[in-house]
């Protein structure tokens, strides 16, 4: 059984990268249908980083980010968190509400509702793709959403998963919609038992 994400072998990381590819592709398809627009997916870059490295990679603790957090349960327990920059909110609100550019820090209640629902659909598509690939049952909670400095948003998974160490699976992906580069980052944190379950299903370790 893995004791931390730092124990992952290159083969295990390759499998997680493929999961990232499949999940992101599914989320891109869901976005395309929802927006009625062509959505091109960037090839995800999957890394094992500590929390501080994630914050540094994304631009620093004071950067304002929209965070959408979903709890996972049944065969895979843990969390998935989407970290979205202003470009995502801009496309969503322009498409559904006809709004011009709105910064994440200035969102109203309706704006929140639209972006949260998009996060819900993206997370559902992402997890459905992983579930289909692995033949595992993965249930998800209703998403919670906050707009805050990245350091504050990252404090949630830090506090929740301190027992598995300070490493997380960081998926740097994104989309191109209407020629606009939409930056999207995903933090995927299955607990250690779930990580074992995943690796056994993928044939990386004996089970």
PDB file of C-alpha atoms in Angstrom, residues 1-206:
ATOM      1  CA  UNK A   1       0.000   0.000   0.000  1.00  0.00           C
ATOM      2  CA  UNK A   2       1.246   3.490  -0.824  1.00  0.00           C
ATOM      3  CA  UNK A   3       2.082   5.645   2.185  1.00  0.00           C
ATOM      4  CA  UNK A   4       2.289   8.927   0.243  1.00  0.00           C
ATOM      5  CA  UNK A   5       2.067  10.350  -3.268  1.00  0.00           C
ATOM      6  CA  UNK A   6       5.841  10.614  -3.277  1.00  0.00           C
ATOM      7  CA  UNK A   7       5.967   6.772  -3.465  1.00  0.00           C
ATOM      8  CA  UNK A   8       4.328   6.662  -6.902  1.00  0.00           C
ATOM      9  CA  UNK A   9       6.387   4.916  -9.580  1.00  0.00           C
ATOM     10  CA  UNK A  10       6.881   6.354 -13.089  1.00  0.00           C
ATOM     11  CA  UNK A  11       4.369   3.766 -14.380  1.00  0.00           C
ATOM     12  CA  UNK A  12       1.812   4.846 -11.791  1.00  0.00           C
ATOM     13  CA  UNK A  13       2.337   8.489 -12.749  1.00  0.00           C
ATOM     14  CA  UNK A  14       1.871   7.606 -16.433  1.00  0.00           C
ATOM     15  CA  UNK A  15      -1.435   5.917 -15.562  1.00  0.00           C
ATOM     16  CA  UNK A  16      -2.557   8.973 -13.612  1.00  0.00           C
ATOM     17  CA  UNK A  17      -1.559  11.168 -16.546  1.00  0.00           C
ATOM     18  CA  UNK A  18      -3.761   9.059 -18.820  1.00  0.00           C
ATOM     19  CA  UNK A  19      -6.624   9.384 -16.336  1.00  0.00           C
ATOM     20  CA  UNK A  20      -6.043  13.143 -16.439  1.00  0.00           C
ATOM     21  CA  UNK A  21      -6.210  13.061 -20.243  1.00  0.00           C
ATOM     22  CA  UNK A  22      -9.440  11.058 -20.304  1.00  0.00           C
ATOM     23  CA  UNK A  23     -11.081  13.080 -17.544  1.00  0.00           C
ATOM     24  CA  UNK A  24     -10.134  16.408 -19.113  1.00  0.00           C
ATOM     25  CA  UNK A  25     -11.370  15.265 -22.514  1.00  0.00           C
ATOM     26  CA  UNK A  26     -14.718  14.321 -21.018  1.00  0.00           C
ATOM     27  CA  UNK A  27     -14.958  17.667 -19.198  1.00  0.00           C
ATOM     28  CA  UNK A  28     -14.130  19.487 -22.457  1.00  0.00           C
ATOM     29  CA  UNK A  29     -16.939  17.649 -24.267  1.00  0.00           C
ATOM     30  CA  UNK A  30     -19.374  18.578 -21.490  1.00  0.00           C
ATOM     31  CA  UNK A  31     -18.262  22.218 -21.692  1.00  0.00           C
ATOM     32  CA  UNK A  32     -18.712  22.222 -25.459  1.00  0.00           C
ATOM     33  CA  UNK A  33     -22.292  20.944 -25.181  1.00  0.00           C
ATOM     34  CA  UNK A  34     -23.119  23.340 -22.365  1.00  0.00           C
ATOM     35  CA  UNK A  35     -21.719  26.432 -24.085  1.00  0.00           C
ATOM     36  CA  UNK A  36     -22.713  25.487 -27.627  1.00  0.00           C
ATOM     37  CA  UNK A  37     -19.162  26.265 -28.690  1.00  0.00           C
ATOM     38  CA  UNK A  38     -16.148  24.350 -29.956  1.00  0.00           C
ATOM     39  CA  UNK A  39     -13.837  23.555 -27.055  1.00  0.00           C
ATOM     40  CA  UNK A  40     -10.244  22.510 -27.705  1.00  0.00           C
ATOM     41  CA  UNK A  41      -8.438  20.755 -24.876  1.00  0.00           C
ATOM     42  CA  UNK A  42      -4.815  21.319 -23.965  1.00  0.00           C
ATOM     43  CA  UNK A  43      -2.827  18.171 -23.178  1.00  0.00           C
ATOM     44  CA  UNK A  44      -2.825  17.899 -19.370  1.00  0.00           C
ATOM     45  CA  UNK A  45       0.455  18.015 -17.472  1.00  0.00           C
ATOM     46  CA  UNK A  46       0.207  15.789 -14.399  1.00  0.00           C
ATOM     47  CA  UNK A  47       2.688  16.253 -11.564  1.00  0.00           C
ATOM     48  CA  UNK A  48       3.046  15.284  -7.932  1.00  0.00           C
ATOM     49  CA  UNK A  49       3.689  18.546  -6.099  1.00  0.00           C
ATOM     50  CA  UNK A  50       3.486  19.742  -2.536  1.00  0.00           C
ATOM     51  CA  UNK A  51       0.936  22.414  -1.659  1.00  0.00           C
ATOM     52  CA  UNK A  52       3.473  25.220  -1.683  1.00  0.00           C
ATOM     53  CA  UNK A  53       4.678  24.206  -5.148  1.00  0.00           C
ATOM     54  CA  UNK A  54       1.095  24.252  -6.480  1.00  0.00           C
ATOM     55  CA  UNK A  55       0.645  27.779  -5.162  1.00  0.00           C
ATOM     56  CA  UNK A  56       3.948  28.905  -6.666  1.00  0.00           C
ATOM     57  CA  UNK A  57       3.182  27.231 -10.021  1.00  0.00           C
ATOM     58  CA  UNK A  58      -0.156  29.053 -10.256  1.00  0.00           C
ATOM     59  CA  UNK A  59       1.177  32.517  -9.503  1.00  0.00           C
ATOM     60  CA  UNK A  60       1.455  32.943  -5.756  1.00  0.00           C
ATOM     61  CA  UNK A  61      -0.638  32.848  -2.586  1.00  0.00           C
ATOM     62  CA  UNK A  62      -2.287  36.253  -3.152  1.00  0.00           C
ATOM     63  CA  UNK A  63      -3.635  35.501  -6.626  1.00  0.00           C
ATOM     64  CA  UNK A  64      -7.460  35.602  -6.745  1.00  0.00           C
ATOM     65  CA  UNK A  65      -8.859  32.253  -7.917  1.00  0.00           C
ATOM     66  CA  UNK A  66     -12.260  30.591  -8.174  1.00  0.00           C
ATOM     67  CA  UNK A  67     -12.123  27.244  -6.368  1.00  0.00           C
ATOM     68  CA  UNK A  68     -14.771  24.542  -6.859  1.00  0.00           C
ATOM     69  CA  UNK A  69     -14.455  21.658  -4.399  1.00  0.00           C
ATOM     70  CA  UNK A  70     -16.159  18.256  -4.688  1.00  0.00           C
ATOM     71  CA  UNK A  71     -15.941  15.426  -2.151  1.00  0.00           C
ATOM     72  CA  UNK A  72     -15.592  11.873  -3.524  1.00  0.00           C
ATOM     73  CA  UNK A  73     -17.006   8.727  -1.942  1.00  0.00           C
ATOM     74  CA  UNK A  74     -17.781   4.987  -2.347  1.00  0.00           C
ATOM     75  CA  UNK A  75     -14.887   3.207  -4.169  1.00  0.00           C
ATOM     76  CA  UNK A  76     -12.723   6.334  -4.364  1.00  0.00           C
ATOM     77  CA  UNK A  77     -12.675   8.686  -1.375  1.00  0.00           C
ATOM     78  CA  UNK A  78     -11.026  12.077  -1.387  1.00  0.00           C
ATOM     79  CA  UNK A  79     -11.558  15.370  -3.167  1.00  0.00           C
ATOM     80  CA  UNK A  80     -11.280  16.965  -6.571  1.00  0.00           C
ATOM     81  CA  UNK A  81     -10.805  20.722  -6.762  1.00  0.00           C
ATOM     82  CA  UNK A  82     -10.995  22.886  -9.865  1.00  0.00           C
ATOM     83  CA  UNK A  83      -8.916  26.073  -9.691  1.00  0.00           C
ATOM     84  CA  UNK A  84     -10.226  28.464 -12.337  1.00  0.00           C
ATOM     85  CA  UNK A  85      -8.917  31.841 -13.445  1.00  0.00           C
ATOM     86  CA  UNK A  86     -10.934  34.889 -14.533  1.00  0.00           C
ATOM     87  CA  UNK A  87     -10.995  33.767 -18.184  1.00  0.00           C
ATOM     88  CA  UNK A  88     -13.296  30.870 -17.263  1.00  0.00           C
ATOM     89  CA  UNK A  89     -15.796  33.128 -15.495  1.00  0.00           C
ATOM     90  CA  UNK A  90     -15.681  35.538 -18.436  1.00  0.00           C
ATOM     91  CA  UNK A  91     -16.671  32.897 -21.012  1.00  0.00           C
ATOM     92  CA  UNK A  92     -19.359  31.402 -18.758  1.00  0.00           C
ATOM     93  CA  UNK A  93     -21.032  34.687 -17.882  1.00  0.00           C
ATOM     94  CA  UNK A  94     -20.818  36.099 -21.404  1.00  0.00           C
ATOM     95  CA  UNK A  95     -22.450  32.950 -22.823  1.00  0.00           C
ATOM     96  CA  UNK A  96     -25.227  32.464 -20.285  1.00  0.00           C
ATOM     97  CA  UNK A  97     -25.887  35.957 -18.948  1.00  0.00           C
ATOM     98  CA  UNK A  98     -24.619  38.203 -21.760  1.00  0.00           C
ATOM     99  CA  UNK A  99     -22.252  39.944 -19.370  1.00  0.00           C
ATOM    100  CA  UNK A 100     -19.078  41.682 -20.365  1.00  0.00           C
ATOM    101  CA  UNK A 101     -15.862  40.906 -18.553  1.00  0.00           C
ATOM    102  CA  UNK A 102     -16.420  40.312 -14.836  1.00  0.00           C
ATOM    103  CA  UNK A 103     -13.585  39.670 -12.406  1.00  0.00           C
ATOM    104  CA  UNK A 104     -14.000  36.711 -10.080  1.00  0.00           C
ATOM    105  CA  UNK A 105     -13.815  39.066  -7.091  1.00  0.00           C
ATOM    106  CA  UNK A 106     -16.914  40.953  -8.352  1.00  0.00           C
ATOM    107  CA  UNK A 107     -19.292  38.004  -8.933  1.00  0.00           C
ATOM    108  CA  UNK A 108     -22.896  38.339  -7.786  1.00  0.00           C
ATOM    109  CA  UNK A 109     -25.234  35.534  -6.662  1.00  0.00           C
ATOM    110  CA  UNK A 110     -26.419  34.675 -10.190  1.00  0.00           C
ATOM    111  CA  UNK A 111     -22.810  34.619 -11.440  1.00  0.00           C
ATOM    112  CA  UNK A 112     -21.902  32.220  -8.665  1.00  0.00           C
ATOM    113  CA  UNK A 113     -24.812  29.949  -9.577  1.00  0.00           C
ATOM    114  CA  UNK A 114     -23.807  29.746 -13.247  1.00  0.00           C
ATOM    115  CA  UNK A 115     -20.123  29.036 -12.572  1.00  0.00           C
ATOM    116  CA  UNK A 116     -20.904  26.544  -9.809  1.00  0.00           C
ATOM    117  CA  UNK A 117     -23.229  24.615 -12.132  1.00  0.00           C
ATOM    118  CA  UNK A 118     -20.533  24.527 -14.824  1.00  0.00           C
ATOM    119  CA  UNK A 119     -18.105  23.179 -12.222  1.00  0.00           C
ATOM    120  CA  UNK A 120     -20.678  20.581 -11.213  1.00  0.00           C
ATOM    121  CA  UNK A 121     -21.050  19.368 -14.801  1.00  0.00           C
ATOM    122  CA  UNK A 122     -17.290  19.387 -15.428  1.00  0.00           C
ATOM    123  CA  UNK A 123     -16.608  17.410 -12.247  1.00  0.00           C
ATOM    124  CA  UNK A 124     -19.381  14.926 -13.055  1.00  0.00           C
ATOM    125  CA  UNK A 125     -18.008  14.358 -16.555  1.00  0.00           C
ATOM    126  CA  UNK A 126     -14.458  14.027 -15.263  1.00  0.00           C
ATOM    127  CA  UNK A 127     -15.394  11.467 -12.638  1.00  0.00           C
ATOM    128  CA  UNK A 128     -17.728   9.554 -14.956  1.00  0.00           C
ATOM    129  CA  UNK A 129     -14.823   9.076 -17.373  1.00  0.00           C
ATOM    130  CA  UNK A 130     -12.581   7.769 -14.567  1.00  0.00           C
ATOM    131  CA  UNK A 131     -15.374   5.502 -13.332  1.00  0.00           C
ATOM    132  CA  UNK A 132     -15.914   4.049 -16.803  1.00  0.00           C
ATOM    133  CA  UNK A 133     -12.178   3.461 -17.301  1.00  0.00           C
ATOM    134  CA  UNK A 134     -11.678   1.731 -13.954  1.00  0.00           C
ATOM    135  CA  UNK A 135     -15.122   0.143 -13.409  1.00  0.00           C
ATOM    136  CA  UNK A 136     -15.253   1.842 -10.006  1.00  0.00           C
ATOM    137  CA  UNK A 137     -18.225   3.578  -8.428  1.00  0.00           C
ATOM    138  CA  UNK A 138     -17.430   7.203  -7.590  1.00  0.00           C
ATOM    139  CA  UNK A 139     -20.078   9.410  -6.027  1.00  0.00           C
ATOM    140  CA  UNK A 140     -19.622  13.159  -5.727  1.00  0.00           C
ATOM    141  CA  UNK A 141     -20.997  15.725  -3.327  1.00  0.00           C
ATOM    142  CA  UNK A 142     -22.710  18.951  -4.308  1.00  0.00           C
ATOM    143  CA  UNK A 143     -19.853  21.301  -5.211  1.00  0.00           C
ATOM    144  CA  UNK A 144     -18.849  24.118  -2.896  1.00  0.00           C
ATOM    145  CA  UNK A 145     -17.410  27.239  -4.487  1.00  0.00           C
ATOM    146  CA  UNK A 146     -15.374  30.125  -3.191  1.00  0.00           C
ATOM    147  CA  UNK A 147     -13.515  33.078  -4.664  1.00  0.00           C
ATOM    148  CA  UNK A 148     -10.476  33.972  -2.609  1.00  0.00           C
ATOM    149  CA  UNK A 149      -6.716  34.228  -2.624  1.00  0.00           C
ATOM    150  CA  UNK A 150      -5.102  30.981  -3.762  1.00  0.00           C
ATOM    151  CA  UNK A 151      -3.346  30.550  -0.422  1.00  0.00           C
ATOM    152  CA  UNK A 152      -6.682  30.622   1.419  1.00  0.00           C
ATOM    153  CA  UNK A 153      -8.379  28.232  -1.022  1.00  0.00           C
ATOM    154  CA  UNK A 154      -5.514  25.745  -0.787  1.00  0.00           C
ATOM    155  CA  UNK A 155      -5.762  25.764   3.010  1.00  0.00           C
ATOM    156  CA  UNK A 156      -8.852  23.510   2.726  1.00  0.00           C
ATOM    157  CA  UNK A 157      -7.130  20.455   1.209  1.00  0.00           C
ATOM    158  CA  UNK A 158      -4.056  21.118   3.366  1.00  0.00           C
ATOM    159  CA  UNK A 159      -6.159  20.823   6.527  1.00  0.00           C
ATOM    160  CA  UNK A 160      -8.269  17.911   5.282  1.00  0.00           C
ATOM    161  CA  UNK A 161      -5.484  15.692   3.977  1.00  0.00           C
ATOM    162  CA  UNK A 162      -2.588  16.513   6.289  1.00  0.00           C
ATOM    163  CA  UNK A 163      -2.413  12.844   7.308  1.00  0.00           C
ATOM    164  CA  UNK A 164      -1.363  11.733   3.800  1.00  0.00           C
ATOM    165  CA  UNK A 165       1.430  14.275   3.645  1.00  0.00           C
ATOM    166  CA  UNK A 166       1.884  17.484   1.714  1.00  0.00           C
ATOM    167  CA  UNK A 167       1.863  15.994  -1.817  1.00  0.00           C
ATOM    168  CA  UNK A 168      -1.060  16.199  -4.239  1.00  0.00           C
ATOM    169  CA  UNK A 169      -1.791  15.222  -7.825  1.00  0.00           C
ATOM    170  CA  UNK A 170      -1.691  18.486  -9.746  1.00  0.00           C
ATOM    171  CA  UNK A 171      -3.224  18.477 -13.231  1.00  0.00           C
ATOM    172  CA  UNK A 172      -2.424  21.560 -15.265  1.00  0.00           C
ATOM    173  CA  UNK A 173      -4.803  21.597 -18.204  1.00  0.00           C
ATOM    174  CA  UNK A 174      -7.114  24.072 -19.862  1.00  0.00           C
ATOM    175  CA  UNK A 175      -9.210  24.806 -22.897  1.00  0.00           C
ATOM    176  CA  UNK A 176      -9.367  27.119 -25.872  1.00  0.00           C
ATOM    177  CA  UNK A 177     -12.855  28.563 -26.433  1.00  0.00           C
ATOM    178  CA  UNK A 178     -13.540  31.194 -29.116  1.00  0.00           C
ATOM    179  CA  UNK A 179      -9.785  31.665 -29.428  1.00  0.00           C
ATOM    180  CA  UNK A 180      -9.495  32.465 -25.715  1.00  0.00           C
ATOM    181  CA  UNK A 181      -7.083  30.430 -23.617  1.00  0.00           C
ATOM    182  CA  UNK A 182      -8.982  29.227 -20.543  1.00  0.00           C
ATOM    183  CA  UNK A 183      -6.623  28.256 -17.743  1.00  0.00           C
ATOM    184  CA  UNK A 184      -7.810  25.411 -15.559  1.00  0.00           C
ATOM    185  CA  UNK A 185      -5.967  23.494 -12.881  1.00  0.00           C
ATOM    186  CA  UNK A 186      -7.169  20.455 -11.008  1.00  0.00           C
ATOM    187  CA  UNK A 187      -6.113  19.117  -7.629  1.00  0.00           C
ATOM    188  CA  UNK A 188      -7.018  15.437  -7.287  1.00  0.00           C
ATOM    189  CA  UNK A 189      -6.533  13.926  -3.826  1.00  0.00           C
ATOM    190  CA  UNK A 190      -7.744  10.355  -3.352  1.00  0.00           C
ATOM    191  CA  UNK A 191      -6.859   8.981   0.063  1.00  0.00           C
ATOM    192  CA  UNK A 192      -4.125   6.342   0.199  1.00  0.00           C
ATOM    193  CA  UNK A 193      -6.499   3.362   0.268  1.00  0.00           C
ATOM    194  CA  UNK A 194      -8.329   4.768  -2.768  1.00  0.00           C
ATOM    195  CA  UNK A 195      -5.027   5.315  -4.560  1.00  0.00           C
ATOM    196  CA  UNK A 196      -4.218   1.636  -3.989  1.00  0.00           C
ATOM    197  CA  UNK A 197      -7.647   0.654  -5.319  1.00  0.00           C
ATOM    198  CA  UNK A 198      -7.091   2.788  -8.416  1.00  0.00           C
ATOM    199  CA  UNK A 199      -3.633   1.355  -9.099  1.00  0.00           C
ATOM    200  CA  UNK A 200      -4.899  -2.219  -8.690  1.00  0.00           C
ATOM    201  CA  UNK A 201      -7.719  -1.598 -11.162  1.00  0.00           C
ATOM    202  CA  UNK A 202      -5.196  -0.169 -13.638  1.00  0.00           C
ATOM    203  CA  UNK A 203      -2.875  -3.155 -13.189  1.00  0.00           C
ATOM    204  CA  UNK A 204      -0.005  -1.109 -11.744  1.00  0.00           C
ATOM    205  CA  UNK A 205       0.113  -3.119  -8.521  1.00  0.00           C
ATOM    206  CA  UNK A 206      -1.134  -6.630  -7.780  1.00  0.00           C
TER     207      UNK A 206
END
